[in-house]
Amino acid sequence: MADLLVLVAIGVGTYLMRAAFLATAGARPPAVVTRLLQYVGPAVPAAIALPALVAPHGRVTTAETVPALLAAVVAGVLWRLTRSLPLALFAGLVAAWGLTWLLT
């Protein structure tokens, strides 16, 4: 019974959130919200990528974390220098493989 109530509460909450957007479709958000919304786009990929860099397999260990972080640094620096994303990604991948091989 409790499971059913949780599902109903989730369904009602989801409906209300969607209905709120439809009801306020013509309204403009406050200036402070508009200013902060520009940071949502970069924050979402960072929130997805950072745990994968710090704990690649769900745990923080030297053999797994160090290669991932150093590969990200290599890729970031190379991208800033060359502005070539494929080259930066390939170099980061090679760095990750090489460092993993050295540390294991």
Short mmCIF file of C-alpha atoms in Angstrom, two decimals, residues 5-96:
data_model
loop_
_atom_site.label_atom_id
_atom_site.label_comp_id
_atom_site.label_asym_id
_atom_site.label_seq_id
_atom_site.Cartn_x
_atom_site.Cartn_y
_atom_site.Cartn_z
CA LEU A 5 1.02 5.94 -2.33
CA VAL A 6 4.61 6.76 -3.27
CA LEU A 7 3.85 6.14 -6.95
CA VAL A 8 0.73 8.31 -6.78
CA ALA A 9 2.68 11.09 -5.06
CA ILE A 10 5.38 10.92 -7.73
CA GLY A 11 2.77 11.02 -10.48
CA VAL A 12 0.96 14.01 -8.96
CA GLY A 13 4.26 15.84 -8.38
CA THR A 14 5.34 15.24 -11.98
CA TYR A 15 2.00 16.45 -13.30
CA LEU A 16 2.09 19.59 -11.14
CA MET A 17 5.63 20.45 -12.28
CA ARG A 18 4.62 20.16 -15.93
CA ALA A 19 1.36 22.03 -15.39
CA ALA A 20 3.27 24.85 -13.66
CA PHE A 21 5.39 25.35 -16.78
CA LEU A 22 2.31 25.38 -18.99
CA ALA A 23 0.45 27.80 -16.73
CA THR A 24 3.37 30.24 -16.65
CA ALA A 25 4.44 29.87 -20.29
CA GLY A 26 4.17 33.60 -21.05
CA ALA A 27 5.80 34.81 -17.84
CA ARG A 28 9.41 35.94 -17.80
CA PRO A 29 11.60 34.62 -14.97
CA PRO A 30 13.12 37.11 -12.55
CA ALA A 31 16.42 38.69 -13.59
CA VAL A 32 18.42 36.76 -11.00
CA VAL A 33 17.04 33.45 -12.33
CA THR A 34 17.77 34.44 -15.92
CA ARG A 35 21.33 35.33 -14.95
CA LEU A 36 21.85 32.02 -13.14
CA LEU A 37 20.36 29.90 -15.93
CA GLN A 38 23.42 30.49 -18.12
CA TYR A 39 25.42 28.30 -15.71
CA VAL A 40 23.06 25.30 -15.88
CA GLY A 41 24.32 24.11 -19.27
CA PRO A 42 28.00 23.81 -18.29
CA ALA A 43 27.14 22.50 -14.81
CA VAL A 44 25.21 19.47 -16.08
CA PRO A 45 28.05 17.90 -18.13
CA ALA A 46 30.48 18.72 -15.31
CA ALA A 47 28.22 16.95 -12.82
CA ILE A 48 28.13 13.92 -15.11
CA ALA A 49 31.84 13.85 -15.96
CA LEU A 50 33.44 14.64 -12.59
CA PRO A 51 32.38 11.43 -10.79
CA ALA A 52 33.64 9.42 -13.77
CA LEU A 53 37.03 11.12 -13.48
CA VAL A 54 37.38 10.89 -9.70
CA ALA A 55 35.97 7.38 -9.28
CA PRO A 56 36.01 5.69 -12.70
CA HIS A 57 34.74 2.31 -11.47
CA GLY A 58 32.81 3.51 -8.45
CA ARG A 59 35.76 3.73 -6.10
CA VAL A 60 38.69 6.11 -5.66
CA THR A 61 41.99 4.28 -6.11
CA THR A 62 45.38 5.47 -7.29
CA ALA A 63 45.49 2.99 -10.17
CA GLU A 64 42.15 4.19 -11.54
CA THR A 65 41.77 7.82 -10.47
CA VAL A 66 45.23 9.17 -11.36
CA PRO A 67 45.18 8.03 -15.02
CA ALA A 68 41.68 9.41 -15.52
CA LEU A 69 42.52 12.81 -14.03
CA LEU A 70 45.85 13.12 -15.84
CA ALA A 71 44.25 12.09 -19.13
CA ALA A 72 41.62 14.78 -18.64
CA VAL A 73 44.36 17.34 -18.00
CA VAL A 74 46.26 16.23 -21.11
CA ALA A 75 43.11 16.43 -23.23
CA GLY A 76 42.16 19.84 -21.80
CA VAL A 77 45.60 21.37 -22.30
CA LEU A 78 45.95 19.96 -25.81
CA TRP A 79 42.50 21.22 -26.75
CA ARG A 80 43.33 24.70 -25.48
CA LEU A 81 46.56 24.71 -27.49
CA THR A 82 45.27 23.24 -30.76
CA ARG A 83 41.47 23.77 -30.62
CA SER A 84 41.22 20.30 -32.20
CA LEU A 85 38.75 18.19 -30.24
CA PRO A 86 39.52 14.88 -32.02
CA LEU A 87 43.25 15.33 -31.40
CA ALA A 88 42.66 16.23 -27.74
CA LEU A 89 40.34 13.27 -27.17
CA PHE A 90 42.73 10.86 -28.87
CA ALA A 91 45.69 12.17 -26.84
CA GLY A 92 43.67 11.90 -23.63
CA LEU A 93 42.70 8.34 -24.47
CA VAL A 94 46.31 7.39 -25.22
CA ALA A 95 47.41 9.06 -21.98
CA ALA A 96 44.76 7.16 -20.01
#
